[in-house]
Every structure is written in structure tokens, then in C-alpha cells.
mmCIF file of C-alpha atoms and ligand atoms in Angstrom:
data_model
loop_
_atom_site.group_PDB
_atom_site.id
_atom_site.type_symbol
_atom_site.label_atom_id
_atom_site.label_comp_id
_atom_site.label_asym_id
_atom_site.label_seq_id
_atom_site.Cartn_x
_atom_site.Cartn_y
_atom_site.Cartn_z
ATOM 1 C CA MET A 1 110.039 185.521 87.195
ATOM 2 C CA ILE A 2 111.588 184.851 90.557
ATOM 3 C CA ASP A 3 109.555 185.394 93.650
ATOM 4 C CA GLU A 4 110.065 184.666 97.369
ATOM 5 C CA LYS A 5 108.415 181.248 97.141
ATOM 6 C CA ARG A 6 110.829 180.067 94.432
ATOM 7 C CA LEU A 7 113.757 181.339 96.428
ATOM 8 C CA GLU A 8 112.647 179.472 99.562
ATOM 9 C CA ASP A 9 112.218 176.267 97.535
ATOM 10 C CA LEU A 10 115.680 176.739 96.089
ATOM 11 C CA LYS A 11 117.089 177.157 99.602
ATOM 12 C CA GLU A 12 115.419 173.971 100.878
ATOM 13 C CA GLU A 13 116.637 171.991 97.892
ATOM 14 C CA ALA A 14 120.182 173.307 98.286
ATOM 15 C CA LEU A 15 120.296 172.623 102.045
ATOM 16 C CA LYS A 16 119.099 169.097 101.460
ATOM 17 C CA GLU A 17 121.850 168.389 98.964
ATOM 18 C CA ILE A 18 124.544 170.019 101.058
ATOM 19 C CA ARG A 19 123.621 168.172 104.223
ATOM 20 C CA GLY A 20 123.065 164.909 102.390
ATOM 21 C CA ALA A 21 126.470 164.908 100.703
ATOM 22 C CA GLN A 22 128.329 161.694 101.621
ATOM 23 C CA ASP A 23 131.827 162.871 100.717
ATOM 24 C CA GLU A 24 133.823 165.867 99.573
ATOM 25 C CA LYS A 25 133.053 165.182 95.938
ATOM 26 C CA GLY A 26 129.322 165.251 96.606
ATOM 27 C CA LEU A 27 129.655 168.406 98.647
ATOM 28 C CA GLU A 28 131.621 170.161 95.920
ATOM 29 C CA ALA A 29 128.988 169.145 93.353
ATOM 30 C CA ALA A 30 126.288 170.711 95.544
ATOM 31 C CA ARG A 31 128.330 173.891 95.908
ATOM 32 C CA VAL A 32 128.820 174.191 92.159
ATOM 33 C CA LYS A 33 125.156 173.461 91.495
ATOM 34 C CA PHE A 34 123.894 176.285 93.685
ATOM 35 C CA LEU A 35 126.751 178.695 94.362
ATOM 36 C CA GLY A 36 129.101 178.099 91.416
ATOM 37 C CA ARG A 37 129.626 180.687 88.680
ATOM 38 C CA LYS A 38 126.674 179.249 86.787
ATOM 39 C CA GLY A 39 124.955 177.961 89.941
ATOM 40 C CA GLU A 40 121.239 178.339 90.478
ATOM 41 C CA LEU A 41 121.479 180.921 93.231
ATOM 42 C CA THR A 42 124.218 182.794 91.398
ATOM 43 C CA GLN A 43 121.892 183.066 88.395
ATOM 44 C CA VAL A 44 119.188 184.504 90.616
ATOM 45 C CA LEU A 45 121.542 187.080 92.061
ATOM 46 C CA LYS A 46 122.615 188.098 88.559
ATOM 47 C CA SER A 47 119.040 188.485 87.364
ATOM 48 C CA ILE A 48 118.066 190.864 90.191
ATOM 49 C CA ALA A 49 119.306 193.782 88.149
ATOM 50 C CA LYS A 50 116.571 193.077 85.617
ATOM 51 C CA LEU A 51 113.772 193.011 88.162
ATOM 52 C CA PRO A 52 111.176 195.780 88.400
ATOM 53 C CA PRO A 53 112.477 198.404 90.884
ATOM 54 C CA GLU A 54 109.846 197.649 93.543
ATOM 55 C CA LEU A 55 110.937 193.989 93.778
ATOM 56 C CA LYS A 56 114.682 194.522 93.757
ATOM 57 C CA PRO A 57 115.230 195.285 97.475
ATOM 58 C CA VAL A 58 113.022 192.431 98.792
ATOM 59 C CA ILE A 59 114.304 189.714 96.482
ATOM 60 C CA GLY A 60 117.845 191.050 96.665
ATOM 61 C CA ARG A 61 117.924 190.928 100.457
ATOM 62 C CA LEU A 62 116.387 187.453 100.576
ATOM 63 C CA ALA A 63 118.716 186.061 97.923
ATOM 64 C CA ASN A 64 121.783 187.384 99.719
ATOM 65 C CA GLN A 65 120.574 186.030 103.033
ATOM 66 C CA ILE A 66 120.055 182.618 101.463
ATOM 67 C CA LYS A 67 123.513 182.794 99.950
ATOM 68 C CA ARG A 68 125.024 183.370 103.408
ATOM 69 C CA GLU A 69 122.957 180.518 104.865
ATOM 70 C CA LEU A 70 124.085 178.133 102.165
ATOM 71 C CA GLU A 71 127.702 179.126 102.626
ATOM 72 C CA ALA A 72 127.400 178.506 106.339
ATOM 73 C CA ALA A 73 125.756 175.115 105.693
ATOM 74 C CA LEU A 74 128.604 174.233 103.317
ATOM 75 C CA LYS A 75 131.210 175.039 105.945
ATOM 76 C CA GLU A 76 129.354 173.038 108.546
ATOM 77 C CA ALA A 77 129.038 170.048 106.204
ATOM 78 C CA GLN A 78 132.728 170.259 105.354
ATOM 79 C CA ALA A 79 133.660 170.197 109.020
ATOM 80 C CA GLU A 80 131.379 167.242 109.642
ATOM 81 C CA LEU A 81 132.943 165.271 106.788
ATOM 82 C CA LYS A 82 136.373 166.038 108.191
ATOM 83 C CA ARG A 83 135.362 164.833 111.650
ATOM 84 C CA ARG A 84 134.024 161.623 110.198
ATOM 85 C CA LYS A 85 137.190 161.029 108.233
ATOM 86 C CA GLU A 86 139.345 161.528 111.291
ATOM 87 C CA ALA A 87 137.282 159.063 113.273
ATOM 88 C CA PHE A 88 138.473 156.335 110.890
ATOM 89 C CA LEU A 89 141.697 154.740 112.037
ATOM 90 C CA PRO A 90 144.057 154.057 109.180
ATOM 91 C CA GLY A 91 143.606 150.468 108.052
ATOM 92 C CA VAL A 92 140.457 149.974 110.134
ATOM 93 C CA ASP A 93 137.150 149.558 108.389
ATOM 94 C CA LEU A 94 134.454 150.374 110.881
ATOM 95 C CA THR A 95 131.756 149.180 108.502
ATOM 96 C CA LEU A 96 132.928 145.546 108.655
ATOM 97 C CA PRO A 97 130.585 143.240 110.588
ATOM 98 C CA GLY A 98 131.848 142.320 114.073
ATOM 99 C CA ARG A 99 133.697 139.082 114.770
ATOM 100 C CA PRO A 100 131.326 136.285 115.804
ATOM 101 C CA TYR A 101 131.540 135.510 119.503
ATOM 102 C CA LEU A 102 132.296 131.793 119.701
ATOM 103 C CA LEU A 103 130.605 130.027 122.586
ATOM 104 C CA GLY A 104 132.002 126.754 123.862
ATOM 105 C CA LYS A 105 129.777 123.757 124.534
ATOM 106 C CA LEU A 106 129.734 120.984 127.057
ATOM 107 C CA HIS A 107 131.394 117.775 125.871
ATOM 108 C CA PRO A 108 128.780 115.165 124.866
ATOM 109 C CA ILE A 109 129.951 112.897 127.706
ATOM 110 C CA THR A 110 129.471 115.721 130.198
ATOM 111 C CA GLN A 111 126.021 116.391 128.757
ATOM 112 C CA VAL A 112 124.960 112.758 129.114
ATOM 113 C CA MET A 113 126.418 112.535 132.646
ATOM 114 C CA GLN A 114 124.492 115.613 133.713
ATOM 115 C CA GLU A 115 121.314 114.310 132.136
ATOM 116 C CA ILE A 116 121.590 110.957 133.924
ATOM 117 C CA CYS A 117 122.462 112.602 137.237
ATOM 118 C CA GLU A 118 119.423 114.851 136.945
ATOM 119 C CA ILE A 119 117.133 111.832 136.502
ATOM 120 C CA PHE A 120 118.392 110.387 139.786
ATOM 121 C CA LEU A 121 118.419 113.757 141.546
ATOM 122 C CA ARG A 122 114.707 114.001 140.744
ATOM 123 C CA MET A 123 114.254 110.616 142.455
ATOM 124 C CA GLY A 124 115.856 111.890 145.654
ATOM 125 C CA PHE A 125 119.457 110.762 145.140
ATOM 126 C CA SER A 126 122.311 113.140 145.932
ATOM 127 C CA ILE A 127 125.736 113.322 144.330
ATOM 128 C CA ALA A 128 128.879 111.853 145.892
ATOM 129 C CA THR A 129 132.463 111.832 144.620
ATOM 130 C CA GLY A 130 135.780 110.162 145.400
ATOM 131 C CA PRO A 131 139.412 110.144 144.251
ATOM 132 C CA GLU A 132 140.526 108.722 140.905
ATOM 133 C CA ILE A 133 143.814 107.535 142.416
ATOM 134 C CA GLU A 134 142.479 105.058 144.896
ATOM 135 C CA LEU A 135 143.672 102.648 147.540
ATOM 136 C CA ASP A 136 143.501 98.980 146.642
ATOM 137 C CA TYR A 137 141.435 98.682 149.809
ATOM 138 C CA TYR A 138 138.567 100.844 148.504
ATOM 139 C CA ASN A 139 138.767 99.661 144.914
ATOM 140 C CA PHE A 140 138.843 95.948 145.816
ATOM 141 C CA GLU A 141 139.132 94.722 149.373
ATOM 142 C CA ALA A 142 136.266 96.589 151.019
ATOM 143 C CA LEU A 143 134.142 95.553 148.035
ATOM 144 C CA ASN A 144 134.556 91.902 148.951
ATOM 145 C CA ILE A 145 137.402 91.338 146.511
ATOM 146 C CA PRO A 146 140.320 90.039 148.615
ATOM 147 C CA PRO A 147 143.893 89.852 147.229
ATOM 148 C CA ASP A 148 144.279 86.987 144.743
ATOM 149 C CA HIS A 149 140.516 86.792 144.277
ATOM 150 C CA PRO A 150 139.889 85.766 140.651
ATOM 151 C CA ALA A 151 137.391 88.653 140.303
ATOM 152 C CA ARG A 152 140.358 91.028 140.104
ATOM 153 C CA ASP A 153 140.907 89.734 136.598
ATOM 154 C CA MET A 154 137.495 91.096 135.557
ATOM 155 C CA GLN A 155 139.139 94.499 135.286
ATOM 156 C CA ALA A 156 142.616 95.156 133.879
ATOM 157 C CA THR A 157 143.985 97.406 136.594
ATOM 158 C CA PHE A 158 146.543 100.205 136.309
ATOM 159 C CA TYR A 159 148.681 99.912 139.453
ATOM 160 C CA VAL A 160 150.453 102.965 140.859
ATOM 161 C CA ASP A 161 152.180 100.793 143.439
ATOM 162 C CA GLU A 162 151.285 97.703 145.447
ATOM 163 C CA LYS A 163 148.570 99.459 147.424
ATOM 164 C CA VAL A 164 147.471 102.216 145.062
ATOM 165 C CA VAL A 165 145.556 101.918 141.792
ATOM 166 C CA LEU A 166 143.729 104.090 139.295
ATOM 167 C CA ARG A 167 140.193 103.218 140.263
ATOM 168 C CA THR A 168 138.736 100.655 137.873
ATOM 169 C CA HIS A 169 135.141 101.539 138.708
ATOM 170 C CA THR A 170 133.143 104.070 140.739
ATOM 171 C CA SER A 171 132.203 101.437 143.341
ATOM 172 C CA PRO A 172 134.892 102.580 145.846
ATOM 173 C CA ILE A 173 132.733 105.707 146.275
ATOM 174 C CA GLN A 174 130.093 103.414 147.800
ATOM 175 C CA ILE A 175 132.563 102.475 150.532
ATOM 176 C CA ARG A 176 133.838 106.007 151.131
ATOM 177 C CA THR A 177 130.292 107.349 151.398
ATOM 178 C CA MET A 178 129.127 104.636 153.806
ATOM 179 C CA GLU A 179 132.215 105.128 155.978
ATOM 180 C CA ARG A 180 131.339 108.804 156.239
ATOM 181 C CA GLU A 181 127.552 108.697 156.528
ATOM 182 C CA LYS A 182 124.964 106.811 158.478
ATOM 183 C CA PRO A 183 122.123 105.011 156.674
ATOM 184 C CA PRO A 184 119.566 105.526 155.199
ATOM 185 C CA LEU A 185 121.218 106.969 152.120
ATOM 186 C CA ARG A 186 120.669 107.406 148.424
ATOM 187 C CA ILE A 187 123.595 108.544 146.280
ATOM 188 C CA ILE A 188 124.829 108.622 142.731
ATOM 189 C CA ALA A 189 128.526 109.010 142.024
ATOM 190 C CA PRO A 190 129.680 110.090 138.551
ATOM 191 C CA GLY A 191 133.356 110.008 137.632
ATOM 192 C CA LYS A 192 136.303 108.864 135.556
ATOM 193 C CA VAL A 193 137.564 105.286 135.794
ATOM 194 C CA TYR A 194 140.604 103.566 134.280
ATOM 195 C CA ARG A 195 141.210 100.177 132.749
ATOM 196 C CA CYS A 196 144.053 98.894 130.614
ATOM 197 C CA ASP A 197 141.902 98.430 127.513
ATOM 198 C CA SER A 198 141.741 100.021 124.081
ATOM 199 C CA ASP A 199 139.620 99.281 121.004
ATOM 200 C CA VAL A 200 136.468 100.607 119.268
ATOM 201 C CA THR A 201 134.378 100.131 122.392
ATOM 202 C CA HIS A 202 137.033 100.654 125.114
ATOM 203 C CA THR A 203 139.295 103.550 126.087
ATOM 204 C CA PRO A 204 141.797 103.405 128.977
ATOM 205 C CA MET A 205 139.803 106.151 130.671
ATOM 206 C CA PHE A 206 136.024 106.271 130.620
ATOM 207 C CA HIS A 207 133.155 107.397 132.814
ATOM 208 C CA GLN A 208 130.807 105.567 135.114
ATOM 209 C CA ILE A 209 127.903 106.532 137.284
ATOM 210 C CA GLU A 210 127.472 104.533 140.463
ATOM 211 C CA GLY A 211 124.220 104.318 142.372
ATOM 212 C CA LEU A 212 123.636 103.201 145.955
ATOM 213 C CA MET A 213 120.517 103.107 148.047
ATOM 214 C CA VAL A 214 120.517 101.788 151.610
ATOM 215 C CA ASP A 215 117.543 101.621 153.952
ATOM 216 C CA ARG A 216 115.743 99.232 156.281
ATOM 217 C CA GLU A 217 113.409 97.987 153.603
ATOM 218 C CA VAL A 218 114.806 98.139 150.118
ATOM 219 C CA SER A 219 113.979 95.290 147.801
ATOM 220 C CA PHE A 220 115.018 93.984 144.454
ATOM 221 C CA ALA A 221 111.675 95.349 143.207
ATOM 222 C CA ASP A 222 112.858 98.872 144.112
ATOM 223 C CA LEU A 223 116.032 98.307 142.129
ATOM 224 C CA LYS A 224 114.031 97.127 139.123
ATOM 225 C CA GLY A 225 111.547 99.992 139.370
ATOM 226 C CA ILE A 226 114.135 102.731 139.647
ATOM 227 C CA LEU A 227 116.363 101.356 136.887
ATOM 228 C CA THR A 228 113.383 100.823 134.570
ATOM 229 C CA LEU A 229 112.371 104.442 135.072
ATOM 230 C CA PHE A 230 115.942 105.530 134.425
ATOM 231 C CA ALA A 231 116.047 103.560 131.148
ATOM 232 C CA GLN A 232 112.752 104.999 129.960
ATOM 233 C CA GLU A 233 113.691 108.567 130.814
ATOM 234 C CA THR A 234 117.025 108.171 129.056
ATOM 235 C CA PHE A 235 115.990 106.221 125.951
ATOM 236 C CA GLY A 236 112.270 106.914 125.660
ATOM 237 C CA GLU A 237 109.046 105.662 127.240
ATOM 238 C CA LYS A 238 108.744 102.669 124.945
ATOM 239 C CA THR A 239 112.080 101.198 126.042
ATOM 240 C CA ARG A 240 111.761 97.685 127.476
ATOM 241 C CA VAL A 241 114.211 96.287 130.004
ATOM 242 C CA ARG A 242 115.276 92.817 131.085
ATOM 243 C CA PHE A 243 117.440 91.618 133.942
ATOM 244 C CA ARG A 244 119.852 88.735 133.524
ATOM 245 C CA PRO A 245 121.576 86.982 136.423
ATOM 246 C CA SER A 246 125.219 87.949 136.683
ATOM 247 C CA TYR A 247 128.083 88.034 139.157
ATOM 248 C CA PHE A 248 129.791 90.843 141.057
ATOM 249 C CA PRO A 249 131.637 90.137 144.325
ATOM 250 C CA PHE A 250 130.024 93.153 146.013
ATOM 251 C CA THR A 251 126.390 92.348 145.225
ATOM 252 C CA GLU A 252 124.256 89.270 145.799
ATOM 253 C CA PRO A 253 122.143 88.545 143.880
ATOM 254 C CA SER A 254 123.731 90.343 140.926
ATOM 255 C CA VAL A 255 122.185 91.235 137.582
ATOM 256 C CA GLU A 256 122.924 92.911 134.326
ATOM 257 C CA MET A 257 120.234 95.066 132.821
ATOM 258 C CA ASP A 258 119.552 95.126 129.079
ATOM 259 C CA ILE A 259 117.352 97.553 127.190
ATOM 260 C CA SER A 260 115.505 96.818 123.961
ATOM 261 C CA CYS A 261 117.809 97.829 121.121
ATOM 262 C CA VAL A 262 117.549 101.563 120.419
ATOM 263 C CA ILE A 263 118.436 100.976 116.770
ATOM 264 C CA CYS A 264 116.126 98.102 115.722
ATOM 265 C CA ASP A 265 113.667 98.213 118.664
ATOM 266 C CA GLY A 266 114.233 94.531 119.346
ATOM 267 C CA ASP A 267 114.092 93.094 115.835
ATOM 268 C CA GLY A 268 117.823 92.337 115.773
ATOM 269 C CA CYS A 269 120.547 94.323 114.016
ATOM 270 C CA ARG A 270 124.317 94.720 113.855
ATOM 271 C CA VAL A 271 124.457 97.016 116.916
ATOM 272 C CA CYS A 272 122.710 94.536 119.246
ATOM 273 C CA GLY A 273 124.450 91.531 117.662
ATOM 274 C CA HIS A 274 121.043 90.372 116.363
ATOM 275 C CA THR A 275 119.762 89.707 119.895
ATOM 276 C CA GLY A 276 117.417 92.727 120.074
ATOM 277 C CA TRP A 277 118.940 93.644 123.456
ATOM 278 C CA LEU A 278 121.723 95.955 124.656
ATOM 279 C CA GLU A 279 123.490 95.523 127.971
ATOM 280 C CA ILE A 280 123.761 98.860 129.749
ATOM 281 C CA LEU A 281 124.531 98.312 133.422
ATOM 282 C CA GLY A 282 125.443 96.008 136.280
ATOM 283 C CA ALA A 283 123.532 95.986 139.559
ATOM 284 C CA GLY A 284 122.516 93.948 142.563
ATOM 285 C CA MET A 285 121.683 93.854 146.260
ATOM 286 C CA VAL A 286 124.594 95.039 148.409
ATOM 287 C CA HIS A 287 126.599 92.059 149.694
ATOM 288 C CA PRO A 288 126.562 91.657 153.506
ATOM 289 C CA ASN A 289 130.387 91.649 153.514
ATOM 290 C CA VAL A 290 130.362 95.140 152.010
ATOM 291 C CA PHE A 291 128.120 96.373 154.829
ATOM 292 C CA ARG A 292 130.416 94.687 157.358
ATOM 293 C CA SER A 293 133.475 96.431 155.959
ATOM 294 C CA VAL A 294 131.913 99.857 156.592
ATOM 295 C CA GLY A 295 130.415 98.935 159.971
ATOM 296 C CA TYR A 296 126.773 98.731 158.875
ATOM 297 C CA ASP A 297 124.844 95.857 160.454
ATOM 298 C CA PRO A 298 123.711 93.600 157.567
ATOM 299 C CA GLU A 299 120.848 92.324 159.738
ATOM 300 C CA GLU A 300 119.476 95.857 159.971
ATOM 301 C CA TRP A 301 120.237 97.390 156.589
ATOM 302 C CA VAL A 302 119.583 96.360 153.009
ATOM 303 C CA GLY A 303 120.452 98.134 149.805
ATOM 304 C CA PHE A 304 120.984 97.977 146.114
ATOM 305 C CA ALA A 305 123.787 99.302 143.963
ATOM 306 C CA PHE A 306 124.351 99.759 140.260
ATOM 307 C CA GLY A 307 127.072 100.963 137.952
ATOM 308 C CA LEU A 308 126.693 102.143 134.389
ATOM 309 C CA GLY A 309 129.084 103.179 131.633
ATOM 310 C CA VAL A 310 128.440 106.705 130.391
ATOM 311 C CA GLU A 311 130.255 106.360 127.045
ATOM 312 C CA ARG A 312 128.192 103.333 126.107
ATOM 313 C CA ILE A 313 124.962 105.187 126.842
ATOM 314 C CA ALA A 314 126.161 108.261 124.933
ATOM 315 C CA MET A 315 127.102 106.075 121.940
ATOM 316 C CA LEU A 316 123.637 104.496 121.912
ATOM 317 C CA LYS A 317 121.859 107.827 122.369
ATOM 318 C CA PHE A 318 123.774 109.618 119.623
ATOM 319 C CA GLY A 319 124.373 106.652 117.291
ATOM 320 C CA ILE A 320 128.182 106.786 117.563
ATOM 321 C CA ASP A 321 130.017 103.607 116.603
ATOM 322 C CA ASP A 322 133.565 104.386 117.765
ATOM 323 C CA ILE A 323 134.201 105.381 121.385
ATOM 324 C CA ARG A 324 137.532 106.993 120.470
ATOM 325 C CA LEU A 325 135.705 109.836 118.688
ATOM 326 C CA PHE A 326 134.863 111.236 122.129
ATOM 327 C CA TYR A 327 138.524 111.791 122.925
ATOM 328 C CA GLU A 328 140.004 112.934 119.640
ATOM 329 C CA ASN A 329 138.254 116.255 120.171
ATOM 330 C CA HIS A 330 137.788 117.202 116.543
ATOM 331 C CA LEU A 331 135.577 120.276 116.522
ATOM 332 C CA ARG A 332 133.558 118.931 113.590
ATOM 333 C CA PHE A 333 132.575 116.002 115.821
ATOM 334 C CA LEU A 334 132.039 117.945 119.042
ATOM 335 C CA GLU A 335 130.018 120.736 117.415
ATOM 336 C CA GLN A 336 127.244 118.267 116.578
ATOM 337 C CA PHE A 337 126.087 117.950 120.163
HETATM 338 N N1 LIG B 1 131.370 98.218 139.461
HETATM 339 C C1 LIG B 1 130.797 97.360 138.476
HETATM 340 C C2 LIG B 1 131.622 97.474 137.195
HETATM 341 O O1 LIG B 1 132.398 98.350 137.053
HETATM 342 C C3 LIG B 1 129.370 97.714 138.188
HETATM 343 C C4 LIG B 1 128.470 97.500 139.364
HETATM 344 C C5 LIG B 1 128.273 98.505 140.272
HETATM 345 C C6 LIG B 1 127.803 96.314 139.557
HETATM 346 C C7 LIG B 1 127.431 98.322 141.369
HETATM 347 C C8 LIG B 1 126.976 96.087 140.625
HETATM 348 C C9 LIG B 1 126.772 97.115 141.524
HETATM 349 O O2 LIG B 1 131.475 96.695 136.309
#
């Protein structure tokens, strides 16, 4: 026997299937199931004739009302499916995942330069810059390297003309800064430098960071302290340093600083040439002639300077054995940093 409760259940079930239909085929199946010639609601409507007379009007009215509701729901669902279909552009699949948004990265050399600069910024240094196409005067003469001085052979220079060179080091920034500013001062100067050189450890262009500190009382102990701290912050607390006497025309005394080998920790390996030490920078106390060339009184001011090669430090930090990898710019290399 059909009663009102069964009819209501039938309605709910039918609405659920109509509204849940994902495509026209599904919708048509729902229509046939409930409203088709042999559909469930159609059967009910047919059987009303056999009901006892007192039930006929109630069930009949309800069944017809449900039929209208289901027909309306069908129409609505059809329209919705049509809207959805139209929203699809031909040939465009809106269900595909989006394209990944590719973010660029800083070049490993840039990363290392920034890291080193930050160490010195924390120690109160500020950043200075200068031109890459430089006067012979700033690159050599003001740095106590007169014309024909044998020290010019230390660096294979690219000449633009007789008086203009591609700077061979960042030291000319020392001169330009001191010409512009009065002491005391504390600067670091990162930048590109150029030398006519090319093999597994040299490229014609590379990067240096120059340091300069000038004050009334700066000692060699300050130089050692600051550079030791720099080495330990860059390569780890356990890093040991040593200073060897060296020669630069613009510093006196001059030194080169080595760190304990980052690969073998001093035991000796291929990277450190079995010495246990790696040379990482040149430094020294500013030569009085350099102060004279910028108009600082060498009786009043003292200072230290240093210059380090960024590529060499990056190679040691990342374990890279060929400097040229930095400039071939293969993504598979660059993406590792
Ligand atoms: N300019 C030197 C070089 O390129 C490094 C250096 C800088 C040494 C400052 C001493 C002081 O090799």
C-alpha cells in the first residue's frame, strides 16, 4: 500500500538523484527511473485508481504535486548542466592543475657576496662601490704602484687605452672612498674585477670584496681579530687561521691569510695540496704612500685593508672544483643553491 510517508521518501530520493546527476546521461536515467513510463512515480499514479475511495483524493493530490516538483527539478538541473557546459571553453580543460609558478634564485656568487657583506655590516662596516672601467691612476698609481713598477706584473691587466683599464682588483675603491670621505672610516667594497686569466681556478672576470678600516689607533691585532671572526662566521667556528708574510705595494706589512682546510680539516688532501691550509685573502696595514695620495696624514692615521676572492670562497663553501661552472649558467647547476 502507498501512503504519504512512502511518497515523501520517494520524492526525497528522486530529488537527490536529479540534483546529483553529473551529466545529461545521469539526468536522463533519473528521469526514466522516477517519471518514465515504468518509473516509480508513474507506477504510483497508475495505482491510485485501485486505492480505497477515501484515500484517492489525498494520495492523488500529493502524487501529482510531487510529479510537478520533480519535473521542475529536472528542468532546473538541465539548465544547470547547460550552464556548466557553456562555461567550458572549447579545448580548455579547467580541471587541469595550474602551471607551477617558477621563482628565480640568486646566483651562488651573489649569495656568498651578500653573506660576507652582512658579516662585515654587523661589525660596523658600510658598503662602498666604484667603477669597473677604471683609471690607471686609481687601479695602480694611487696604490703605490708607479708606471713600470714590477708589481704591475702581479696582475694581467686588460687595458682599454694607455690610461684606462678594467680594474684588476677592488682596491681602487679604497682610494675613491678616502678621496671622498674624511677618516675614521670602515668600508667593504664588493664588485667585479678583471684579469687576463682562464683555467679551472681563474676566469677573466671574477668578484672581490675589499675591506678598509682607518682610524687613529688601528693595529695589526684588529686586522687579525676581525679577519679571524670573518673566517669563523663563513666557514664555521672551528676554523683555524694563520697569517703568512706577503707583499703588496699598498700595504706594509702585508700578509696572506690561510684557513684550515675545509675538506680535510688540516690533515692534508688534494684540495689543500696536502698542506692542510687554504689561502683565502690578502691583507696588511695601509702603506703611508697610499694615505699621502689621498691627502690623509700618515702620522695621524693608521689603517688596515684586505681583499678576498668571492669565487674561491664559494668554491670552498659549496665544494665546487671548477670555477667555470659559475658562469656556464646551466640550470641544473644553479638550482642546487
Ligand atoms: N688587491 C689585492 C689583490 O687583488 C688584495 C689586497 C687588498 C691585499 C687589500 C692587501 C690589501 O690581490
